[in-house]
Short mmCIF file of C-alpha atoms in Angstrom, two decimals:
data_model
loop_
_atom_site.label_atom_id
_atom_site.label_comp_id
_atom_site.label_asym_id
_atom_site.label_seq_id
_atom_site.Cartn_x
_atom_site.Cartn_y
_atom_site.Cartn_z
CA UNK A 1 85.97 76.41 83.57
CA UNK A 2 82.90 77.01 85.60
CA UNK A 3 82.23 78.19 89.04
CA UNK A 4 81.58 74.04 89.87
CA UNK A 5 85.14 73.34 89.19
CA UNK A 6 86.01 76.09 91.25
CA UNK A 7 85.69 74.31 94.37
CA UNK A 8 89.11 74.43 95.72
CA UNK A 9 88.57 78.40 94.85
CA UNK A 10 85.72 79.01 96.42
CA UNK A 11 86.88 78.90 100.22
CA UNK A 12 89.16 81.57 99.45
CA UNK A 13 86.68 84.02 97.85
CA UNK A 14 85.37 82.73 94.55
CA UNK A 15 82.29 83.61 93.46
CA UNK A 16 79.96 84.74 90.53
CA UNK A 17 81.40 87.68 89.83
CA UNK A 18 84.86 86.35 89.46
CA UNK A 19 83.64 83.71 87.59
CA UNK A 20 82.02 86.37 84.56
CA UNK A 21 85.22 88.37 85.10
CA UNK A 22 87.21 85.09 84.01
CA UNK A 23 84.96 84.72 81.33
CA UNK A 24 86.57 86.96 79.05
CA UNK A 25 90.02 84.78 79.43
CA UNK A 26 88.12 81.43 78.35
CA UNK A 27 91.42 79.51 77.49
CA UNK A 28 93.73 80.86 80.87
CA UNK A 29 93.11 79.25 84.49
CA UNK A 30 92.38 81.28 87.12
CA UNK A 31 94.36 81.92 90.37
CA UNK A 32 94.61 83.76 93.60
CA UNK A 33 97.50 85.91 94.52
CA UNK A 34 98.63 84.19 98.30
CA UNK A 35 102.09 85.23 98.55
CA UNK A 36 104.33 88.04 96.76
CA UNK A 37 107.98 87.45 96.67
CA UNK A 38 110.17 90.30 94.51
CA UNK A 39 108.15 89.46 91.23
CA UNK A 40 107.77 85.81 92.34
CA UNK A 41 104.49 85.05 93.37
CA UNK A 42 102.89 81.59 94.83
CA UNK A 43 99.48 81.33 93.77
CA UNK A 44 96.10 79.02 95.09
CA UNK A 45 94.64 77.68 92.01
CA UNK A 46 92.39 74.47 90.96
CA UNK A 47 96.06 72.87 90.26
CA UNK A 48 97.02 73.36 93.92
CA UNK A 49 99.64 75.96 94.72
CA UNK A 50 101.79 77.19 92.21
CA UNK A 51 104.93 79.38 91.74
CA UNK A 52 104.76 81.72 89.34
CA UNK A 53 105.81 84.88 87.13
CA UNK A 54 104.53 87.63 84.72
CA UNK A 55 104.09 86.79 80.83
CA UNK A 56 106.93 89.75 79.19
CA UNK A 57 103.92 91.18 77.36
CA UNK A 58 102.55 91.53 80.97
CA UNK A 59 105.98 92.97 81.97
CA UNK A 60 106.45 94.88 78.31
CA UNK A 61 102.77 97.25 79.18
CA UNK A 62 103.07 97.28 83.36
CA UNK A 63 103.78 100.64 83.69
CA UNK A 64 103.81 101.15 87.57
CA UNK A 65 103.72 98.93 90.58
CA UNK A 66 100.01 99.03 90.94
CA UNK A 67 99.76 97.27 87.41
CA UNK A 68 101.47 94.43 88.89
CA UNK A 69 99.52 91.49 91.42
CA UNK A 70 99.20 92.06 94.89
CA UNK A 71 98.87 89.64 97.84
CA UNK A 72 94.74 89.51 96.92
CA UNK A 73 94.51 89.52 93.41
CA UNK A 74 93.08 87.17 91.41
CA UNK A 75 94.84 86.53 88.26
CA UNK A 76 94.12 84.60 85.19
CA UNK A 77 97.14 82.21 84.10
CA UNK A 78 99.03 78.73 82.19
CA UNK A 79 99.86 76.41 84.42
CA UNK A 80 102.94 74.49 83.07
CA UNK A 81 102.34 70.38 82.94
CA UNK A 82 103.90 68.37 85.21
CA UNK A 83 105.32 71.69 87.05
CA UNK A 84 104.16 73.12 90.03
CA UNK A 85 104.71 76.31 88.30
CA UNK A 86 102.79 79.19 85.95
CA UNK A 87 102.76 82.17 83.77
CA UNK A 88 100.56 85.16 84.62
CA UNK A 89 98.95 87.00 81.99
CA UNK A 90 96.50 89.14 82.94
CA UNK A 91 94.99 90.62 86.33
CA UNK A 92 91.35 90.39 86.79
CA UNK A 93 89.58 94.30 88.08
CA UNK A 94 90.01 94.64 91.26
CA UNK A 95 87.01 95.70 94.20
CA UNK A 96 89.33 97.16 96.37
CA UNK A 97 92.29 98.48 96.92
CA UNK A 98 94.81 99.89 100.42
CA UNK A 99 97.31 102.03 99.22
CA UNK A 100 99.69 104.22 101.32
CA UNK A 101 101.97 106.68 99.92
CA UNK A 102 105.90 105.05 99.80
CA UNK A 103 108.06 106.19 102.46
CA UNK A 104 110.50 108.90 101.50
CA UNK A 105 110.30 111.98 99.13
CA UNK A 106 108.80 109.90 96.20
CA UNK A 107 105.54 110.26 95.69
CA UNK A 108 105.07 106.48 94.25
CA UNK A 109 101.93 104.31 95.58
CA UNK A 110 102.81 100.83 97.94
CA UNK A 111 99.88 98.94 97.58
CA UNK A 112 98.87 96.99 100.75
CA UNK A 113 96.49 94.80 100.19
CA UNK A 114 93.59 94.42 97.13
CA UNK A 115 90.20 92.71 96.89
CA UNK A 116 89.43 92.61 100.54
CA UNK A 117 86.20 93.43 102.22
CA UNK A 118 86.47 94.32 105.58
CA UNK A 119 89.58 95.73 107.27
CA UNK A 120 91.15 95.17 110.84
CA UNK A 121 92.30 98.38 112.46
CA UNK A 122 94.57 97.21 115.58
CA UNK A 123 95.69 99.16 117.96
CA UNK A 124 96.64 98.14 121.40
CA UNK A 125 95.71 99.73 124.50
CA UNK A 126 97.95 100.20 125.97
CA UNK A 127 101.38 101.85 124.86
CA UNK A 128 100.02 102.17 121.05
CA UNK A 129 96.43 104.06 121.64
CA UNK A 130 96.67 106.99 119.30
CA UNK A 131 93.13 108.37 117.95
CA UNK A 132 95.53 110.87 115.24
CA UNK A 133 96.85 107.60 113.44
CA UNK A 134 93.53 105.77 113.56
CA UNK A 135 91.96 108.76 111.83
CA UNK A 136 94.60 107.87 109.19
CA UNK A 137 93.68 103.96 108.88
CA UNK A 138 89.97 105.01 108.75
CA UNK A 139 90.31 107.04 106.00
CA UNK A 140 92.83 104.95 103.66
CA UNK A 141 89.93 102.10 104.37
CA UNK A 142 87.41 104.12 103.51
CA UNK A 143 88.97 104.78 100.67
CA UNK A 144 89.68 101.88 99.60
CA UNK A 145 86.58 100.29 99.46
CA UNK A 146 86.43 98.09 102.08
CA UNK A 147 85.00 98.39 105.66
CA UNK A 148 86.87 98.80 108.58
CA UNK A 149 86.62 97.27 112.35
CA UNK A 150 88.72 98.74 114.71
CA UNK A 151 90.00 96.31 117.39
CA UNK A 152 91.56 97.50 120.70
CA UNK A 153 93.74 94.68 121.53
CA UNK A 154 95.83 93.49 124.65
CA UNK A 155 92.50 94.23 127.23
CA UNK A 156 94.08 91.80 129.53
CA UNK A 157 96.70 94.62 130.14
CA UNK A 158 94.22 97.68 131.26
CA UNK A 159 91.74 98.28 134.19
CA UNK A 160 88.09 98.20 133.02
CA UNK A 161 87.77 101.53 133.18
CA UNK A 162 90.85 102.44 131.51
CA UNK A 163 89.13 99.82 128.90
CA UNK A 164 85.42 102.13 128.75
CA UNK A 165 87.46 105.59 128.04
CA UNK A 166 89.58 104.27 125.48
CA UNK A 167 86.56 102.82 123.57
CA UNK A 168 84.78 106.10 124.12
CA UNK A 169 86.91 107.65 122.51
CA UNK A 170 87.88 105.57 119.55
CA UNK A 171 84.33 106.12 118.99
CA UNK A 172 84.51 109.34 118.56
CA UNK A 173 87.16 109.22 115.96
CA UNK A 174 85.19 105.95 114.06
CA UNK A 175 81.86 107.19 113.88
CA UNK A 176 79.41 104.31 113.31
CA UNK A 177 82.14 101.66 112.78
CA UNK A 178 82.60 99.01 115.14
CA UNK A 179 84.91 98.67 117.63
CA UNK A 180 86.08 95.70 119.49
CA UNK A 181 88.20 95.58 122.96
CA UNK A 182 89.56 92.03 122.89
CA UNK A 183 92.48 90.22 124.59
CA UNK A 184 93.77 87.20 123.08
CA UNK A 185 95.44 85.97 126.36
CA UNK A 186 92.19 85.81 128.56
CA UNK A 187 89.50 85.70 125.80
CA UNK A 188 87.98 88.73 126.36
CA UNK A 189 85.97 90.07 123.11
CA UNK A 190 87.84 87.70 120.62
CA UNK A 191 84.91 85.96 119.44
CA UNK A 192 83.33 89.83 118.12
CA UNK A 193 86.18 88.96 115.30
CA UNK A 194 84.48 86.19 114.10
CA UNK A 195 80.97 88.04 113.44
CA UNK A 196 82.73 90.08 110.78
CA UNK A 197 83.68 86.84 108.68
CA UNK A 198 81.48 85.04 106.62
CA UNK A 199 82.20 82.34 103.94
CA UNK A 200 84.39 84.23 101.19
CA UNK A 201 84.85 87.27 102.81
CA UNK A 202 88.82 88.63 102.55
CA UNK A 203 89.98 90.48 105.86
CA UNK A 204 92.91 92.27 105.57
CA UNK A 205 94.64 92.71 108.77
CA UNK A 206 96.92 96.23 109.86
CA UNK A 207 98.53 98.24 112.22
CA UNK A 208 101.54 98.91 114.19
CA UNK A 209 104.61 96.30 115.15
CA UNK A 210 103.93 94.71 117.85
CA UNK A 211 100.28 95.18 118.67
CA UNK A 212 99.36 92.02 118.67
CA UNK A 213 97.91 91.13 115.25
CA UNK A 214 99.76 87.49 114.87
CA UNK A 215 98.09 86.48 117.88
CA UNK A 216 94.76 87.95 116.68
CA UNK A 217 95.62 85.58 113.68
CA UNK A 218 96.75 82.71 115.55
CA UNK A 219 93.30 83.10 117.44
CA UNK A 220 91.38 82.72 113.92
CA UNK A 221 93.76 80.30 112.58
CA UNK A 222 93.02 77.68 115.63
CA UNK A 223 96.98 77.23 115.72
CA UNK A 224 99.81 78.67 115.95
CA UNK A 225 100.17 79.74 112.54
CA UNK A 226 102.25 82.93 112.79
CA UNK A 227 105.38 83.48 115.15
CA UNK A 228 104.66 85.80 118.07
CA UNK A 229 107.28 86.71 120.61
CA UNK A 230 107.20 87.77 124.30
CA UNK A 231 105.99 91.24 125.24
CA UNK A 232 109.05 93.52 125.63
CA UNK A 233 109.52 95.02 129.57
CA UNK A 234 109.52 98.52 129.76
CA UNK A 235 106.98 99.23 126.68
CA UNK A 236 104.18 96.46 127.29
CA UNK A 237 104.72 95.89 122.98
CA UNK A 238 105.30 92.49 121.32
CA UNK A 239 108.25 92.32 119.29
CA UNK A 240 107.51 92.96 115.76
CA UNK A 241 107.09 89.42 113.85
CA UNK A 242 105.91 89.42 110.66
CA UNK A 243 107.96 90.47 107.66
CA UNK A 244 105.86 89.72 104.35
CA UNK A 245 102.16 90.14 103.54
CA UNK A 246 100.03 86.45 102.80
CA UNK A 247 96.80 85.52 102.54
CA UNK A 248 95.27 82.71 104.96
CA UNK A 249 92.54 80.66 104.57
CA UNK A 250 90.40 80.42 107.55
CA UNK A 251 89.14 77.53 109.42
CA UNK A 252 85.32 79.22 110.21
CA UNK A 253 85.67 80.28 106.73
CA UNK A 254 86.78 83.38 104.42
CA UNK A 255 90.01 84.11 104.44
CA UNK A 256 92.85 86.82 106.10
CA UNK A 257 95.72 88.65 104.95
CA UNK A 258 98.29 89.12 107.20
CA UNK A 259 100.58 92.46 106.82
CA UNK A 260 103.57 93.56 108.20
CA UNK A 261 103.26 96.93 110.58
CA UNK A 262 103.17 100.38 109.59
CA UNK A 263 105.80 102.41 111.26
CA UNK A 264 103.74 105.07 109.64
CA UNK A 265 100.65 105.86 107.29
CA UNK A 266 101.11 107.89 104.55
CA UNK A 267 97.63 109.09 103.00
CA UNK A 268 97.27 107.79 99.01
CA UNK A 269 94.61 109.91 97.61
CA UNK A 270 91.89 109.50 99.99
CA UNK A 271 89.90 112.59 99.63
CA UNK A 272 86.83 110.20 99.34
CA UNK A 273 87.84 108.91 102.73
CA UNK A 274 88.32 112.10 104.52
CA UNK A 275 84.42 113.01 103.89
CA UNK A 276 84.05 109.32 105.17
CA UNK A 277 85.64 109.64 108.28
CA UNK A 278 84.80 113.35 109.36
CA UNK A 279 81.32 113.25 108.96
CA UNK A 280 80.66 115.56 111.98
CA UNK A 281 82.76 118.43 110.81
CA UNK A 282 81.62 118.27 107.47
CA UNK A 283 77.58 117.96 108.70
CA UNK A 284 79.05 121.55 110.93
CA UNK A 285 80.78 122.95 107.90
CA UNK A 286 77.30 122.98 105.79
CA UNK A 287 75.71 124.97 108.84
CA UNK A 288 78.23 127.48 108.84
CA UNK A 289 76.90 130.87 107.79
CA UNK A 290 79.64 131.34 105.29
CA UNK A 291 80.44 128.41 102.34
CA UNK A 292 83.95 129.02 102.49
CA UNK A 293 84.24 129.23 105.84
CA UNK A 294 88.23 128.10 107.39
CA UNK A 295 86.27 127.41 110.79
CA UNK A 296 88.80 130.02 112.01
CA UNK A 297 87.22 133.47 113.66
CA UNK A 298 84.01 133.56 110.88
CA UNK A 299 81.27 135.24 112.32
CA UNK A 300 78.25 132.14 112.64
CA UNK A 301 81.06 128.83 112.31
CA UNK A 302 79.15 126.14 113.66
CA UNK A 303 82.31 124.09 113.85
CA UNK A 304 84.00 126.68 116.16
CA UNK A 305 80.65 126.57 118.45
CA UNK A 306 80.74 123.32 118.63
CA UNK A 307 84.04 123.64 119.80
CA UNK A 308 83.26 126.11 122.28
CA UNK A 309 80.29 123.94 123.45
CA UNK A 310 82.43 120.63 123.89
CA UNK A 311 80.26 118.71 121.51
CA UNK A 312 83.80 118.45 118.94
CA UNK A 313 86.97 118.04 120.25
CA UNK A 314 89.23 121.11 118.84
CA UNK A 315 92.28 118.26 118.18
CA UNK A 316 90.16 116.33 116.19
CA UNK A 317 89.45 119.80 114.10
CA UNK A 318 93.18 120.49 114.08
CA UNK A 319 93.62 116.86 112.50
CA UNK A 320 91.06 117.39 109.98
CA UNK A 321 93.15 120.24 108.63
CA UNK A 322 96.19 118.67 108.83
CA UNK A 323 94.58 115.69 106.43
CA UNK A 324 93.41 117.91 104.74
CA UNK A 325 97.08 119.92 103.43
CA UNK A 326 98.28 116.41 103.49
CA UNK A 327 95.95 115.28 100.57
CA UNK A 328 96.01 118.55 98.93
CA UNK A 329 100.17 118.45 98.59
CA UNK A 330 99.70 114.22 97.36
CA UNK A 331 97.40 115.88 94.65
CA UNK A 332 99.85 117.92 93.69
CA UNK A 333 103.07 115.44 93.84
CA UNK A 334 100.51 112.99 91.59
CA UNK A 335 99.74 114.99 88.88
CA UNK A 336 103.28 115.46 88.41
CA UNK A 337 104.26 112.37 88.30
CA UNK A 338 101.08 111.19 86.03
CA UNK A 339 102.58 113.80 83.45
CA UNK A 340 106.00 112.12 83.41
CA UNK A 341 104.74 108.84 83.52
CA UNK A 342 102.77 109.69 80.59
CA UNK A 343 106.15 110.75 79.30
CA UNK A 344 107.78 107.85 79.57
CA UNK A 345 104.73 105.87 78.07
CA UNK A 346 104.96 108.15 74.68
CA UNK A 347 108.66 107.97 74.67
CA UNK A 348 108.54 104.06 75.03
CA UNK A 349 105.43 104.00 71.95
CA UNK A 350 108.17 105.85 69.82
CA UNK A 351 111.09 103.98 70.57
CA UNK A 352 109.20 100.70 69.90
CA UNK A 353 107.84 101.89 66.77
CA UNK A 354 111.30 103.28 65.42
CA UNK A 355 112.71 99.83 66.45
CA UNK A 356 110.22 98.11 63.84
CA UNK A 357 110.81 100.85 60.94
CA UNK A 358 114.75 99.65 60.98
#
């Protein structure tokens, strides 16, 4: 099957270099992952939308989550005949990839959302404005892959001053990313969104319950695709709507992914990201007169001057390190639990192959 025959594909990211991916599974259709549900998963495909499964040779080698689909993937498959359903065999590589650590003690990975190319960061401006957990979205996109936006929603509830500072000083958290004050009650900004989606681009769409992202959606969508509810008094929040993540074709084109909001964001091995998205300290750190220098009470620290001379904000430092400890401890946690799962893996080899000496 060609790229031609793709057509009902194509709106929802097909291209090329899908097409030579799917190459190598000549006799299998291909399909995109829309909606997950508990190892049920409905699927776009050139034979409409279909319900489908994992082969058991699929389910016999997955050894972790992150070798199953995601809301994202695209997946090569058999459609059954005359049933709107299928059998998923294999998962084509992905381009990217937003993983947060699980909640708890575990140190297991919760994949958020895969093959997407630019990310939406919202945060309200109101009650939810909080430049420590956007440094922790910026650097789980950036690592990732993908590129982020943030977008400052709910402008219709903040002075336009109140509006100016606020951006100011996202900006200095997002260096060089773009940043977008919008309100999808009065109009303000919303259009922005649609400069950052093109035909086949994937956006994946994230933050906190109740700041406003189904609305953003609805905006894109031209209807009233996803449920909102009224804005609670007392906290100026909408009420937290949706409850699974699904992907969304797009009227304008390209294609969204709607995900449910983060009570918190737990960093999945994003050391990539952290150079990403502190830039300015680590342009300081290589002026510093020591290499190893803690940016503590060194003798020539050009982080702590900048400090002193109000050009870097000393919480934004204090974050930095924070990350830092945080990623350091993950690395730790996921080397331990690569040597069990490697474990398990041999253990599994031998039991199989004891199985066929009997």
């Amino acid at each position: 099957m060609n790229l031609t025959q793709n057509e009902s594909l194509v709106r929802i990211g097909w291209n090329k270099e899908w097409q030579e991916k799917a190459n190598s599974h000549p006799a299998l259709v291909p399909g995109r992952i829309v909606v997950e549900h508990k190892r049920l998963y409905r699927i776009e495909t050139p034979n409409g939308l279909l319900l489908g499964e994992v082969s058991g040779k699929f389910r016999h080698t997955a050894g972790e989550r992150e070798d199953y689909p995601a809301v994202g993937d695209w997946v090569m498959l058999t459609p059954f005949q005359g049933e709107e359903k299928a059998i998923i065999h294999a998962i084509l590589p992905r381009v990217s990839k937003f993983s947060r650590k699980v909640a708890g003690e575990t140190s297991g990975e919760q994949i958020v959302a895969v093959n997407i190319d630019v990310v939406f960061l919202v945060m309200a401006l109101n009650q939810d404005f909080n430049l420590r957990r956007l440094e922790r979205y910026l650097l789980s996109t950036w690592e990732s892959g993908a590129n982020p936006v943030v977008v400052l929603s709910k402008s219709d509830l903040c002075e336009e001053e109140e509006i100016k500072d606020k951006v100011q000083q996202a900006e200095t958290a997002a260096l060089g990313v773009p940043i977008i004050a919008c309100s999808t009650i009065n109009g303000h900004g919303v259009s922005r969104l649609l400069e950052h989606i093109n035909e086949g681009t994937t956006v994946a769409v994230m933050g906190s319950s109740g700041v406003g992202k189904s609305s953003i959606i609805n905006y894109l969508m031209q209807e009233d695709r996803m449920a909102t509810h009224e804005i609670r008094e007392g906290d100026d929040r909408g009420k937290h709507t949706t409850t699974h993540r699904e992907l969304l074709a797009l009227p304008s084109g390209g294609v969204m992914i709607d995900t449910p909001g983060m009570r918190e964001l737990q960093l999945w091995e994003s050391e990539g990201g952290l150079e990403h998205g502190f830039q300015d300290i680590e342009r300081l750190s290589r002026e510093c007169q020591f290499r190893d220098c803690q940016h503590e009470n060194e003798p020539g620290c050009a982080v702590a001057a900048a400090i002193e001379e109000g050009s870097l904000n000393a919480d934004r430092l204090a974050s930095y390190r924070k990350l830092q400890k945080e990623l350091a401890y993950m690395e730790r946690k996921s080397n331990k639990r690569e040597q069990l799962i490697e474990k398990k893996k041999w253990k599994k080899i031998s039991q199989s192959q004891k199985n066929m000496r009997k």
